[in-house]
Coordinates of C-alpha atoms and ligand atoms in Angstrom, one line a residue:
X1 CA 6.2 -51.7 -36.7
X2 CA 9.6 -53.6 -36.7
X3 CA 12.6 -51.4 -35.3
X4 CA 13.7 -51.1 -38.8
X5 CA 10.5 -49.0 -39.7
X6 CA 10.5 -47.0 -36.7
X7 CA 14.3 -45.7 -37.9
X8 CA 13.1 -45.0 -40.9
X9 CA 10.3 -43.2 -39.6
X10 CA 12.5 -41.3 -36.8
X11 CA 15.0 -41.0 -39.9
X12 CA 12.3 -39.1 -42.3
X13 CA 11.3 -36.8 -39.2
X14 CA 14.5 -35.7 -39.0
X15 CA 14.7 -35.0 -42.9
X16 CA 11.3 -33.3 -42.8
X17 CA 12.6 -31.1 -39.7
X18 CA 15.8 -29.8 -41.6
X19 CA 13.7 -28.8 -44.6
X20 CA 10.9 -27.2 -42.9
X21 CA 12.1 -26.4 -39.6
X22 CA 8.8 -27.2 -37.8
X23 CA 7.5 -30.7 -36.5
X24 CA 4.0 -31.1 -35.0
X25 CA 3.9 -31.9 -31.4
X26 CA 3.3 -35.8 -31.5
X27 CA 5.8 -35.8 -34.4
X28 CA 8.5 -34.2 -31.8
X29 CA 7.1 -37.2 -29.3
X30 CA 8.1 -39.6 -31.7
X31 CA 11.2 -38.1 -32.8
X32 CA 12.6 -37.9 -29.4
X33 CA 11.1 -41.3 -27.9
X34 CA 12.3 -43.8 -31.0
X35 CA 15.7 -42.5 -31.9
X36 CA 17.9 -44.5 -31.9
X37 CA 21.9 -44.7 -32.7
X38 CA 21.7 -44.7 -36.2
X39 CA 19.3 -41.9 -36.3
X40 CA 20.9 -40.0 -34.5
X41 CA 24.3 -40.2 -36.3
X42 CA 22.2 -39.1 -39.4
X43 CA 20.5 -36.1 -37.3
X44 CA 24.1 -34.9 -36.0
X45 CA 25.3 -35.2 -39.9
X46 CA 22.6 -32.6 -40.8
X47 CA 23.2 -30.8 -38.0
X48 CA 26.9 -30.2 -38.8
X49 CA 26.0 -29.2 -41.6
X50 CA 23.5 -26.5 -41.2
X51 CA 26.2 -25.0 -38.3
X52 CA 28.8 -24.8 -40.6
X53 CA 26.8 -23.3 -43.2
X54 CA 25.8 -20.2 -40.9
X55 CA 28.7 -20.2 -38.8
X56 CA 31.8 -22.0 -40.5
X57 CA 34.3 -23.9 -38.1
X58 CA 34.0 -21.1 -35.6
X59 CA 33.4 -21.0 -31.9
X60 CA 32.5 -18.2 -29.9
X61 CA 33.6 -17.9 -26.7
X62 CA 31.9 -16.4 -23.8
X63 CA 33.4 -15.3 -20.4
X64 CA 31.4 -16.4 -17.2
X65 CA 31.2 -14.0 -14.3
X66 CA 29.4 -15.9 -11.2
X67 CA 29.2 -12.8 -8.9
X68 CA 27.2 -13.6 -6.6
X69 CA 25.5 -16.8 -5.0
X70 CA 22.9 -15.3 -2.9
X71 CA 19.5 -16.3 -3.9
X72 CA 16.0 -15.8 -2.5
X73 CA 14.9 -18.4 -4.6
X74 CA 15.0 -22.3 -3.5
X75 CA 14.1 -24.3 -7.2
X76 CA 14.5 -28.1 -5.4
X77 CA 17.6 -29.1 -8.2
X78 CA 19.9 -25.8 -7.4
X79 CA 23.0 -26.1 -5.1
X80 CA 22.9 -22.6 -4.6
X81 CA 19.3 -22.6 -3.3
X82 CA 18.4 -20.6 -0.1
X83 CA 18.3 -23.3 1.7
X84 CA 21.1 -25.5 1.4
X85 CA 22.8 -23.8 4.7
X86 CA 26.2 -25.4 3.2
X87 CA 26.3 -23.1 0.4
X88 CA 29.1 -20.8 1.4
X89 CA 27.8 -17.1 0.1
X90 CA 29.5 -14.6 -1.7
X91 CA 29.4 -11.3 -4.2
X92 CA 32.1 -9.9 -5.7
X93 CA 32.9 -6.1 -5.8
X94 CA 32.3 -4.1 -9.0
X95 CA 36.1 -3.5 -9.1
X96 CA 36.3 -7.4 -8.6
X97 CA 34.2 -8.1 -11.5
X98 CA 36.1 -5.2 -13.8
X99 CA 39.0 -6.8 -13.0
X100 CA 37.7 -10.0 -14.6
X101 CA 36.8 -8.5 -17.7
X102 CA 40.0 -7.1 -18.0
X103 CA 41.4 -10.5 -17.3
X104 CA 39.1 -11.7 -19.7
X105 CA 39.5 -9.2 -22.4
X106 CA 43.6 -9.9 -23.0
X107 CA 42.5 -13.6 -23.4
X108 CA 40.1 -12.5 -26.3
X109 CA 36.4 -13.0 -24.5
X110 CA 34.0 -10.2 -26.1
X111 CA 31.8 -10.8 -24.7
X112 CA 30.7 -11.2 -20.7
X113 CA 28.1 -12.9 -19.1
X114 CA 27.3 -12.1 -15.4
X115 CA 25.0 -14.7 -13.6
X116 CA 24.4 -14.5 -10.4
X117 CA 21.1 -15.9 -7.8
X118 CA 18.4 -13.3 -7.7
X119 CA 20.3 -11.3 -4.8
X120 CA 18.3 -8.6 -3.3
X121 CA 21.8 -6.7 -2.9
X122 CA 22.1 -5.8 -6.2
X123 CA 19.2 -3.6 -6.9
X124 CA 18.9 -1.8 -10.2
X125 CA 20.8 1.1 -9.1
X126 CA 24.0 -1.3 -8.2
X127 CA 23.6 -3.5 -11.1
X128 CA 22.9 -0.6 -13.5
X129 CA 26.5 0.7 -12.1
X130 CA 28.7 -2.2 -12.9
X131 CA 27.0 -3.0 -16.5
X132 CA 27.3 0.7 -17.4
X133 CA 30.7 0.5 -16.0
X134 CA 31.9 -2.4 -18.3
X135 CA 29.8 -0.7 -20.9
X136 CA 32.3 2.2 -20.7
X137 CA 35.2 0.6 -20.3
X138 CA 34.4 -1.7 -23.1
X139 CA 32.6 -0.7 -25.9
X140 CA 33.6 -2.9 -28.5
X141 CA 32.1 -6.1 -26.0
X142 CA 28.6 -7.5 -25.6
X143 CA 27.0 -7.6 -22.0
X144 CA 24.9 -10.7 -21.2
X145 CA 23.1 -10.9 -18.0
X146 CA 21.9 -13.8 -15.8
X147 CA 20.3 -13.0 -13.0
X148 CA 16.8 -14.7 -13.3
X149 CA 13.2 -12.8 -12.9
X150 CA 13.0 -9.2 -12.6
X151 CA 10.4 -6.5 -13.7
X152 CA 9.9 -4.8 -17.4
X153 CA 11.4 -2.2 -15.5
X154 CA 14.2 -3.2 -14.2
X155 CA 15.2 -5.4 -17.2
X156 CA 14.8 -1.9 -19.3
X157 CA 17.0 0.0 -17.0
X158 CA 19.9 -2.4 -17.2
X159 CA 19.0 -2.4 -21.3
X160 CA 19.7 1.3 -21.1
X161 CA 22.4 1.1 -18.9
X162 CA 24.2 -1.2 -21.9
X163 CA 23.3 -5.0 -21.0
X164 CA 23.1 -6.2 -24.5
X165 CA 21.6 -10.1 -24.2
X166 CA 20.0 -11.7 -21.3
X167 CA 19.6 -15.5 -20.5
X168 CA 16.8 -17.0 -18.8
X169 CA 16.2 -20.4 -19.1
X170 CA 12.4 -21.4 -18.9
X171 CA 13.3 -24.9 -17.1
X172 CA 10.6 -26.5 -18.5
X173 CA 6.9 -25.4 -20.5
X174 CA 4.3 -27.5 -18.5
X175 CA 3.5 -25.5 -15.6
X176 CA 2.5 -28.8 -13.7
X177 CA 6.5 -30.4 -14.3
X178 CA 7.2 -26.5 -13.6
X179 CA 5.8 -27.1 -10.5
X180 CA 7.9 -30.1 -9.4
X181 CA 11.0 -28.4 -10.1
X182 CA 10.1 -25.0 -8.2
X183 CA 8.4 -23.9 -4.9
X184 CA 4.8 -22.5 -5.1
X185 CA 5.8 -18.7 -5.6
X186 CA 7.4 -19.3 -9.0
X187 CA 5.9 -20.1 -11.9
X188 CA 6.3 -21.2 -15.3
X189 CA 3.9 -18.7 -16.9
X190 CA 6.1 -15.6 -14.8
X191 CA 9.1 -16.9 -15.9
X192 CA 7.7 -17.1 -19.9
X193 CA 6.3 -13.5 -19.2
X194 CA 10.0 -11.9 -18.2
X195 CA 10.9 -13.4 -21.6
X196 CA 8.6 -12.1 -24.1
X197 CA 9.9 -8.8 -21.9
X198 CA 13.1 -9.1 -22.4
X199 CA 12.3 -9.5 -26.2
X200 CA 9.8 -6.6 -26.6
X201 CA 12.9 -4.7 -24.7
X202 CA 15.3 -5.5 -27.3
X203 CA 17.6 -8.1 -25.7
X204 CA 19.1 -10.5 -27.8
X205 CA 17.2 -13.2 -25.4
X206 CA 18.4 -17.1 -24.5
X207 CA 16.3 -19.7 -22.8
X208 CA 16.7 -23.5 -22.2
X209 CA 16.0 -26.4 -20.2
X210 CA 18.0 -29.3 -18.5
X211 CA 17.4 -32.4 -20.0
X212 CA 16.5 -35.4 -18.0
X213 CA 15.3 -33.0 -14.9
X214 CA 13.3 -35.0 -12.1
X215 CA 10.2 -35.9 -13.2
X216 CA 10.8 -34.8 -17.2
X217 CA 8.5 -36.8 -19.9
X218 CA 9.8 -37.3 -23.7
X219 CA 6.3 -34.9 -23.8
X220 CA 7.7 -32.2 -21.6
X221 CA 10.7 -32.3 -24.1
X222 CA 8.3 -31.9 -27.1
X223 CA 7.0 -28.7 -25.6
X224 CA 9.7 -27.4 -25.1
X225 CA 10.5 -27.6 -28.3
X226 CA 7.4 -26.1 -29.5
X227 CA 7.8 -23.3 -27.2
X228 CA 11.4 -22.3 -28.8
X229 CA 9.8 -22.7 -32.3
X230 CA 7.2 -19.9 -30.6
X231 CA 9.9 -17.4 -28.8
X232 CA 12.3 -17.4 -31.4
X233 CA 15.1 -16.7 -29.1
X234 CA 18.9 -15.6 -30.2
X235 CA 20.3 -18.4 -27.7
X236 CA 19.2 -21.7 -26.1
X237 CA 21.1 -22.8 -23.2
X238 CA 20.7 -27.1 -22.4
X239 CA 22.3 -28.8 -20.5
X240 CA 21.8 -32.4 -18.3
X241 CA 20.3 -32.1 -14.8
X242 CA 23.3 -33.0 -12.6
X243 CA 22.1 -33.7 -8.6
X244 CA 23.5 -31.7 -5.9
X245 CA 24.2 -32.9 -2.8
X246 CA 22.9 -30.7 -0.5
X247 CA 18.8 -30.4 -2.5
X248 CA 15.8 -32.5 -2.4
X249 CA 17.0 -33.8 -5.5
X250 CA 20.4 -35.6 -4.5
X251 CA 19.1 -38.7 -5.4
X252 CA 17.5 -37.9 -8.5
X253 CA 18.8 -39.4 -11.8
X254 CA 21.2 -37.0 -13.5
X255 CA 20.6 -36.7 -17.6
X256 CA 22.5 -38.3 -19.9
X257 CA 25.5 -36.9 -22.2
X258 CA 23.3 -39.6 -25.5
X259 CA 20.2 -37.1 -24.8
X260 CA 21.3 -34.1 -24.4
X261 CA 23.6 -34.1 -27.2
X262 CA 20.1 -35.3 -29.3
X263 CA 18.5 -32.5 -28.2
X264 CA 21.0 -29.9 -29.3
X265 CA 21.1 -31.4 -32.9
X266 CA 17.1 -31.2 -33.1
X267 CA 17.5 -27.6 -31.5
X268 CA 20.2 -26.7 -34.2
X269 CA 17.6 -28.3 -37.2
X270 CA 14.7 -26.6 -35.4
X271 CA 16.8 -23.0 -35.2
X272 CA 19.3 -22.6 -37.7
X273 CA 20.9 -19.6 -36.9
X274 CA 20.8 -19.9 -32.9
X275 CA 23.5 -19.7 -30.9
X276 CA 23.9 -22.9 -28.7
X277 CA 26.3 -23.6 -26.4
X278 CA 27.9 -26.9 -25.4
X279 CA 27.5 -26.6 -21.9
X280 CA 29.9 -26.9 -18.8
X281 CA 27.4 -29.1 -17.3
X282 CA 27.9 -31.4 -20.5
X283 CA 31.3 -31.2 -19.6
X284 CA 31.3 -32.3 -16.7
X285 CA 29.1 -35.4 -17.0
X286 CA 31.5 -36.8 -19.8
X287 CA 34.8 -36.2 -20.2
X288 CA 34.0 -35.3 -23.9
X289 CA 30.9 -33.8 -23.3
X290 CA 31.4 -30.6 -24.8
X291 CA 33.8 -31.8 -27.4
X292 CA 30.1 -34.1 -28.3
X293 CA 28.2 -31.0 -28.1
X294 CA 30.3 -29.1 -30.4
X295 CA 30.1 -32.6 -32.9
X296 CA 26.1 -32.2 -32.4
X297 CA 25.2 -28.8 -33.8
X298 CA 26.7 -26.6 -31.0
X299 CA 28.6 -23.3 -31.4
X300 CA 29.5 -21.9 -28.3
X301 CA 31.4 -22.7 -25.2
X302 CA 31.4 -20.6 -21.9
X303 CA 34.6 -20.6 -19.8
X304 CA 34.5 -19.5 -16.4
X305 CA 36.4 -16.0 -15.5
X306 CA 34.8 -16.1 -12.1
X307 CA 38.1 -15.3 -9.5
X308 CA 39.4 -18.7 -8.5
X309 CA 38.7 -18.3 -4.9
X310 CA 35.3 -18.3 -5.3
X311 CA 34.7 -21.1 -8.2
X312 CA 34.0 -24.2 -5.4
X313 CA 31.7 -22.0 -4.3
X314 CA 29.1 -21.3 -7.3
X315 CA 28.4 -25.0 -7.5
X316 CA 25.0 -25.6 -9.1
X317 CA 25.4 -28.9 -9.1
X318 CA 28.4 -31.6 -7.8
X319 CA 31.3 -32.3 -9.9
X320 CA 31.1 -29.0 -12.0
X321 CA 34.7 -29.3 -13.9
X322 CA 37.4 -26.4 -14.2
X323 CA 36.5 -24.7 -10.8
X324 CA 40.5 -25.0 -9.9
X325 CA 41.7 -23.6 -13.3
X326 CA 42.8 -20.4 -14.1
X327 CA 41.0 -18.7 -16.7
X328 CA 43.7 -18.4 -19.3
X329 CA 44.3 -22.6 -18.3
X330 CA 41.2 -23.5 -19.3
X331 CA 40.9 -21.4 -22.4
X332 CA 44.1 -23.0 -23.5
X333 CA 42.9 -26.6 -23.0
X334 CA 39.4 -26.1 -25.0
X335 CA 41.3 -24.1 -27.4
X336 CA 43.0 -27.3 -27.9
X337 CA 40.1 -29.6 -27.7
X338 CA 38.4 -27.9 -30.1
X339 CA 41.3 -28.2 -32.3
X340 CA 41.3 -31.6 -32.0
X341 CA 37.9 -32.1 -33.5
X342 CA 38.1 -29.8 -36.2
X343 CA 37.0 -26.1 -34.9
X344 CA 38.4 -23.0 -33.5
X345 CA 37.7 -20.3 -31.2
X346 CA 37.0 -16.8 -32.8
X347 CA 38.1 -13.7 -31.3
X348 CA 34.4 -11.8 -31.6
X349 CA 31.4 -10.5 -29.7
X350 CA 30.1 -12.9 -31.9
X351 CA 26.2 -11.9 -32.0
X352 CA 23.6 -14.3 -33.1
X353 CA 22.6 -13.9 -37.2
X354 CA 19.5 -14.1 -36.0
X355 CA 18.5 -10.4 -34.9
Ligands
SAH401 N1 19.5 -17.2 -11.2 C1 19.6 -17.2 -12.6 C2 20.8 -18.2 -13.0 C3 20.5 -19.6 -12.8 S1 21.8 -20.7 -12.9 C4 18.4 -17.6 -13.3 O1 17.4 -17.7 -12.6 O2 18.3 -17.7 -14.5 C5 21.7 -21.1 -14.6 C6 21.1 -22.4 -14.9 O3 21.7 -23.5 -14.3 C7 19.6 -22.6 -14.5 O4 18.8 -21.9 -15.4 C8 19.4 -24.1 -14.6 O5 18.9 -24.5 -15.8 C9 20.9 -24.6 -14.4 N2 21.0 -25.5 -13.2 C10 20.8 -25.2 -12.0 N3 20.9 -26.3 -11.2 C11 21.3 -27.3 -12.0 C12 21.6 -28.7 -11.8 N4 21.5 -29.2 -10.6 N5 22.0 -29.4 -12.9 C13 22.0 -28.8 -14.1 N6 21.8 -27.5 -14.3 C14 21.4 -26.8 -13.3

């Protein structure tokens, strides 16, 4: 086949995707390893499209709450990781993380995601506390949680106690590239299992995977795009692996801003009506990272209302951008970057249309 042929054929995948909204696995392998430029300025076009067809011109916005960095877990690409002894730890307070919301809630956020490492500290008695605290104090706002694997009985507590959306990236499908990411005690199969939970539970449920993690084939990619096609999820979170310093992965190749940005216009073609943000770690590998996410299909951004003295220290990865900003700064620079490209932030909980 001469390049020309494989463009058009790359070209027609794309086409066939937007119409049917399915691909077969080797026709996601081919999509993914012969783009090229051109094809994917045609799949962003499409992808444009079907985001402003659901969703207009509009961006939600969602306020980040790191409140803790504690975690028993040690996946070999996270800066937080238990090991990395340089990791300086912290939790913040329920008040602390009121406080937040308040902050949060005069800027216009609706909505409030808490992520934390799994930290044993917050059992589902303390964690049950703050989210039906926020619940009460406000009613009109969703509640997203982050907090990684739990048991169906935890997650339903934290349901009932008013968490409304949960996010759980699966990393990756294969359980054998799973298991270069992650020590032996997790799995990918466990982590798969807490989703289909956190759907039968009633979550409005995001997963994802970094792009261009250690070790990631163009066929790791193609599963995981049959396995959102399968979960049907409200929200997919990508972003490019970044390294971190202080992990076995330091000297890994980070992902690149050209596939990532591919990914999330096959996403938005794949799942029309998903919520998909441009993320910070797009952000902070290019300068107009999320500004190209936004361009590709994306609808979301997530500013960070974390308090500013511990920002440095919730780094997943090196670099991460806006850790010295106020909260009302940075929502006033992306309000005008998003400006600039066309778009604006809405004032909403702003759920998914697909529930
Ligand atoms: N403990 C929670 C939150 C994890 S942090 C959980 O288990 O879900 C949120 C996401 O950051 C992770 O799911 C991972 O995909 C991403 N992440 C972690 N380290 C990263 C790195 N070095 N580069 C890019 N993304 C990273």
């Amino acid at each position: 086949m001469t390049p020309n042929d494989r463009e058009q054929k790359v070209t027609a995948l794309i086409d066939k995707l937007c119409l049917t909204q399915q691909l077969k696995r080797s026709e996601w392998i081919t999509v993914i390893r012969e783009r090229t430029p051109a094809a994917a300025e045609h799949l962003f076009e499409l992808a444009r499209a079907v985001r402003i067809h659901h969703y207009g011109h509009g961006i939600y916005i969602r306020g980040l709450i790191e409140f803790t960095n504690y975690c028993k877990n040690d996946c070999y690409y996270c800066g937080i990781r238990k090991s990395n002894p340089n990791a300086q730890r912290y939790r913040l307070s329920e008040e602390d993380i009121l406080s937040c919301c308040e902050q949060g809630y005069d800027l216009g956020f609706r909505t409030f995601v808490l992520q934390g490492g799994e930290d044993g500290w917050f059992t589902d008695e303390r964690l049950c506390d703050i989210v039906s605290g926020i619940r009460a104090q406000f009613p009109g706002c969703a509640i997203t949680l982050s907090v990684g694997e739990r048991s169906y009985d935890s997650y339903k507590k934290l349901y009932d106690a008013g968490a409304d959306r949960y996010l759980l990236r699966h990393e990756t499908y294969d359980e054998r590239h799973y298991g270069r990411l992650h020590p032996p005690a997790l799995s990918a199969s466990h982590r798969k299992q807490c989703l289909w939970d956190l759907k039968k539970i009633g979550y409005q449920v995001g997963t994802g995977f970094m792009v261009g993690s250690p070790y990631q084939t163009v066929e790791n990619l193609a599963d995981d795009m049959l396995f959102l096609a399968h979960l049907d999820p409200q929200m997919v979170g990508i972003g490019p692996f970044v390294p971190h310093h202080d992990t076995p992965f330091a000297d890994m190749p980070g992902g690149t801003v050209e596939l990532t940005v591919y990914m999330l216009g096959l996403i938005r073609l794949l799942l029309p009506r998903v919520l998909l943000p441009a993320t910070t770690a797009l952000g902070t590998i290019a300068e107009d990272g999320r500004e190209k996410g936004i361009l590709a299909g994306a609808n979301v951004v997530m500013p960070n209302l974390s308090p500013l003295q511990v920002r440095e220290k919730y780094l997943l990865y090196d670099n991460k951008i806006c850790t010295g900003d106020e909260a009302a700064e940075s929502l006033n620079s992306l309000k005008k970057r998003m400006e600039n490209i066309g778009y604006h932030i809405e004032v909403s909980r702003g759920d998914s249309l697909n529930i």
